[in-house]
XYZ file of C-alpha atoms in Angstrom:
267
model
C 87.630 116.320 81.290
C 84.111 114.973 80.935
C 82.706 118.400 80.107
C 84.974 121.375 79.658
C 84.204 124.889 78.581
C 86.605 127.033 80.458
C 89.464 129.392 79.966
C 92.745 128.367 81.550
C 93.625 130.045 84.820
C 90.107 131.023 85.869
C 91.043 130.067 89.392
C 94.514 129.724 90.824
C 97.926 130.864 89.808
C 100.628 129.989 87.334
C 103.937 128.397 88.172
C 106.817 128.235 85.724
C 108.913 125.109 85.533
C 111.247 123.559 83.005
C 113.747 120.731 82.864
C 116.006 119.921 79.932
C 115.991 116.254 80.872
C 113.665 114.300 83.129
C 114.599 110.759 84.082
C 112.261 108.111 85.408
C 111.783 108.374 89.140
C 112.669 105.583 91.526
C 109.798 103.943 93.419
C 109.082 105.419 96.862
C 110.341 103.004 99.532
C 107.682 104.235 101.972
C 104.852 103.211 99.697
C 103.624 99.850 98.445
C 103.082 99.409 94.722
C 99.569 97.978 94.326
C 99.058 98.274 90.549
C 101.118 99.239 87.533
C 101.532 98.963 83.808
C 105.053 99.421 82.455
C 103.947 98.887 78.836
C 106.887 96.600 78.123
C 104.987 94.387 75.713
C 104.202 94.800 72.051
C 100.912 95.282 70.287
C 97.596 96.155 71.867
C 97.419 97.385 75.486
C 96.990 94.695 78.143
C 93.306 93.735 78.053
C 93.479 92.516 81.658
C 94.196 96.096 82.746
C 92.488 98.401 80.246
C 89.054 98.884 78.760
C 88.148 101.372 76.014
C 85.541 104.055 75.619
C 84.361 103.723 72.025
C 82.520 106.105 69.715
C 82.179 109.664 68.493
C 79.517 112.231 69.188
C 81.712 114.646 71.109
C 81.688 113.022 74.568
C 79.923 116.044 76.032
C 82.746 118.322 74.906
C 82.079 118.616 71.162
C 85.260 116.629 70.540
C 85.992 115.829 66.902
C 87.543 112.353 67.148
C 86.132 108.835 67.079
C 87.564 106.668 69.863
C 88.375 103.193 68.534
C 88.922 99.841 70.268
C 91.636 97.234 69.711
C 93.094 99.235 66.821
C 96.887 99.402 66.725
C 96.842 102.626 64.756
C 95.314 104.408 67.756
C 96.649 102.558 70.815
C 99.624 100.216 71.055
C 102.646 99.264 73.111
C 105.937 100.079 71.425
C 109.519 100.409 72.723
C 108.420 100.301 76.362
C 105.689 102.927 75.986
C 101.974 103.089 75.443
C 101.290 105.204 72.368
C 97.902 106.830 71.954
C 97.838 108.231 68.443
C 95.389 110.751 67.005
C 95.038 110.486 63.240
C 93.392 112.585 60.556
C 91.101 110.072 58.863
C 87.392 109.651 58.257
C 85.798 107.178 60.649
C 82.109 106.723 61.409
C 81.184 110.289 60.373
C 84.138 111.741 62.289
C 87.244 113.279 60.714
C 89.755 112.015 63.288
C 90.478 108.853 65.258
C 92.113 108.379 68.641
C 91.791 106.243 71.792
C 90.541 106.560 75.342
C 91.735 103.862 77.738
C 90.337 103.347 81.215
C 90.647 100.899 84.101
C 86.940 100.990 84.957
C 85.767 97.505 85.891
C 89.351 96.228 86.071
C 91.074 98.390 88.681
C 90.075 101.225 90.981
C 91.479 102.488 94.265
C 90.622 104.758 97.169
C 93.453 106.949 98.499
C 97.052 106.566 97.472
C 99.523 107.944 94.948
C 99.288 107.674 91.179
C 102.278 108.427 88.955
C 102.179 108.637 85.174
C 105.360 109.323 83.211
C 104.417 110.803 79.861
C 105.434 112.913 76.899
C 102.619 114.962 75.417
C 101.543 115.540 71.823
C 101.777 119.014 70.365
C 99.826 121.204 68.002
C 96.608 123.176 67.873
C 93.618 120.919 68.449
C 95.284 118.269 70.635
C 93.919 117.702 74.138
C 95.596 114.878 76.090
C 94.608 114.073 79.648
C 95.303 111.924 82.701
C 92.251 111.829 84.947
C 90.070 109.816 87.302
C 86.370 109.281 87.980
C 84.263 107.314 90.443
C 83.850 103.599 89.803
C 80.234 104.162 90.889
C 79.660 107.302 88.819
C 75.938 108.067 88.684
C 75.905 111.764 87.883
C 78.564 114.223 86.758
C 79.923 116.289 88.435
C 78.225 115.197 91.675
C 80.328 112.047 92.048
C 83.566 113.871 91.336
C 86.349 114.104 88.796
C 90.082 114.548 89.327
C 92.086 115.913 86.389
C 95.767 115.231 87.073
C 96.977 116.545 83.715
C 95.287 118.395 80.869
C 97.102 120.171 78.058
C 95.496 122.053 75.190
C 97.750 122.313 72.162
C 97.031 125.948 71.325
C 98.593 126.901 74.665
C 101.772 124.786 74.647
C 103.418 123.894 77.936
C 100.547 124.995 80.182
C 99.636 121.962 82.292
C 96.356 122.101 84.212
C 95.155 120.131 87.244
C 91.561 120.442 88.463
C 88.776 118.910 90.492
C 85.076 118.941 89.697
C 82.321 118.335 92.239
C 78.674 119.293 92.611
C 79.671 122.481 94.432
C 82.878 123.247 92.547
C 82.737 122.918 88.768
C 83.301 125.013 85.664
C 79.591 125.175 84.785
C 79.076 127.339 87.866
C 82.454 129.031 87.444
C 83.565 127.597 90.782
C 85.963 124.843 89.708
C 89.256 124.516 91.538
C 92.277 124.472 89.242
C 95.910 125.497 88.944
C 98.500 125.584 86.194
C 102.193 124.819 85.854
C 104.171 125.822 82.774
C 106.471 123.030 81.589
C 108.082 124.342 78.423
C 109.333 120.968 77.175
C 106.236 118.897 78.004
C 105.961 117.759 74.385
C 109.683 117.096 73.963
C 110.646 115.321 77.201
C 109.003 112.865 79.572
C 107.716 114.201 82.889
C 106.104 112.491 85.869
C 102.542 113.613 86.611
C 101.564 112.593 90.145
C 98.607 112.906 92.489
C 98.707 112.157 96.226
C 95.199 111.441 97.486
C 94.303 111.146 101.178
C 91.063 111.594 103.150
C 92.229 115.134 103.949
C 93.434 116.484 100.591
C 94.604 115.922 97.028
C 98.009 117.234 95.931
C 99.141 117.237 92.298
C 102.778 117.389 91.204
C 104.944 117.432 88.113
C 108.386 115.922 88.743
C 107.828 116.311 92.493
C 106.970 120.017 92.207
C 103.566 120.518 93.816
C 101.355 123.052 92.065
C 97.776 122.157 93.000
C 96.119 121.287 96.317
C 92.472 120.688 97.112
C 91.610 120.197 100.778
C 88.629 118.454 102.326
C 87.636 121.429 104.426
C 83.847 121.299 104.209
C 83.328 117.576 104.903
C 80.300 117.366 102.583
C 79.674 115.166 99.555
C 78.873 118.229 97.459
C 82.412 119.502 98.018
C 84.295 116.237 98.583
C 83.018 113.105 96.807
C 86.574 111.745 96.844
C 85.890 109.104 99.486
C 85.194 106.191 97.170
C 87.145 104.100 94.623
C 88.173 105.886 91.437
C 89.441 104.483 88.124
C 92.101 105.849 85.765
C 91.578 107.350 82.298
C 94.194 108.129 79.618
C 93.014 109.763 76.423
C 93.917 112.052 73.555
C 91.005 114.150 72.362
C 90.942 116.248 69.207
C 89.204 119.610 69.270
C 86.316 120.141 71.649
C 85.030 123.120 73.642
C 88.466 123.707 75.137
C 90.934 121.759 73.024
C 89.470 123.185 69.839
C 88.922 126.695 71.144
C 91.333 128.031 68.513
C 90.550 125.433 65.870
C 92.360 122.292 64.717
C 95.540 122.373 62.658
C 95.193 119.400 60.310
C 98.839 119.663 59.258
C 100.069 118.328 62.637
C 98.601 114.825 62.364
C 99.310 112.134 63.250
C 100.141 113.113 66.838
C 101.425 110.677 69.480
C 100.903 110.716 73.244
C 103.595 108.614 74.941
C 103.006 107.013 78.347
C 106.058 105.266 79.835
C 104.281 103.857 82.875
C 101.321 104.130 85.226
C 101.962 103.235 88.888
C 99.658 103.300 91.888
C 100.966 103.159 95.460
C 99.481 103.037 98.923
C 101.274 103.677 102.221
C 102.916 100.644 103.765
């Protein structure tokens, strides 16, 4: 999500998928839970687990929000969920506020399974994401990016998963991506999951796999995913992609609900 200027479905196919109800999944007995946040507290997110990106200026995507820190209006634990809330309000020369939480400097991992159970915001101009980047990021996209979930509000229900590397990225029109349509993504919780091994990355929604990227070329330009990565949760407003069809100010505030984040490795 670091820099996006792409139309959905440039590469890959579309899968259609819908569930009326989606319950929380049971932990996998074959895997060891190595890190999690269940968001069972109240107030600000756990500072021992999460840092914030702070500021405006578009974040390379011409995003319209200002990301705040330690502000309950934009990020808080409530009723067993993390809520990231985008609000229509003037803040530091920006017209919207929101939050971007990340585990950089607090937790990263190399290979394993990450599961995030979430319910997405809705409306034109929203752009929530679950993604990962290298703990030792020096240059984008050379050091890699894994987008487990992106959803742009003007195209409701279309969930995108992608990777970006030096060789495969949207700037060159070579990015690897696929899409799954989940019609109730903004009304029900779903589990967004990535399985990451030295051989490949698979992305799922509720155990339905819809994206695979394989380590076929064995080069850093194609596969920088052999180093620790950290987790990012954010709700952008507008931007090259999220704001492609404008921002509907009547929808705010919008809430992005995260029930849990869990990371496993094989026993």
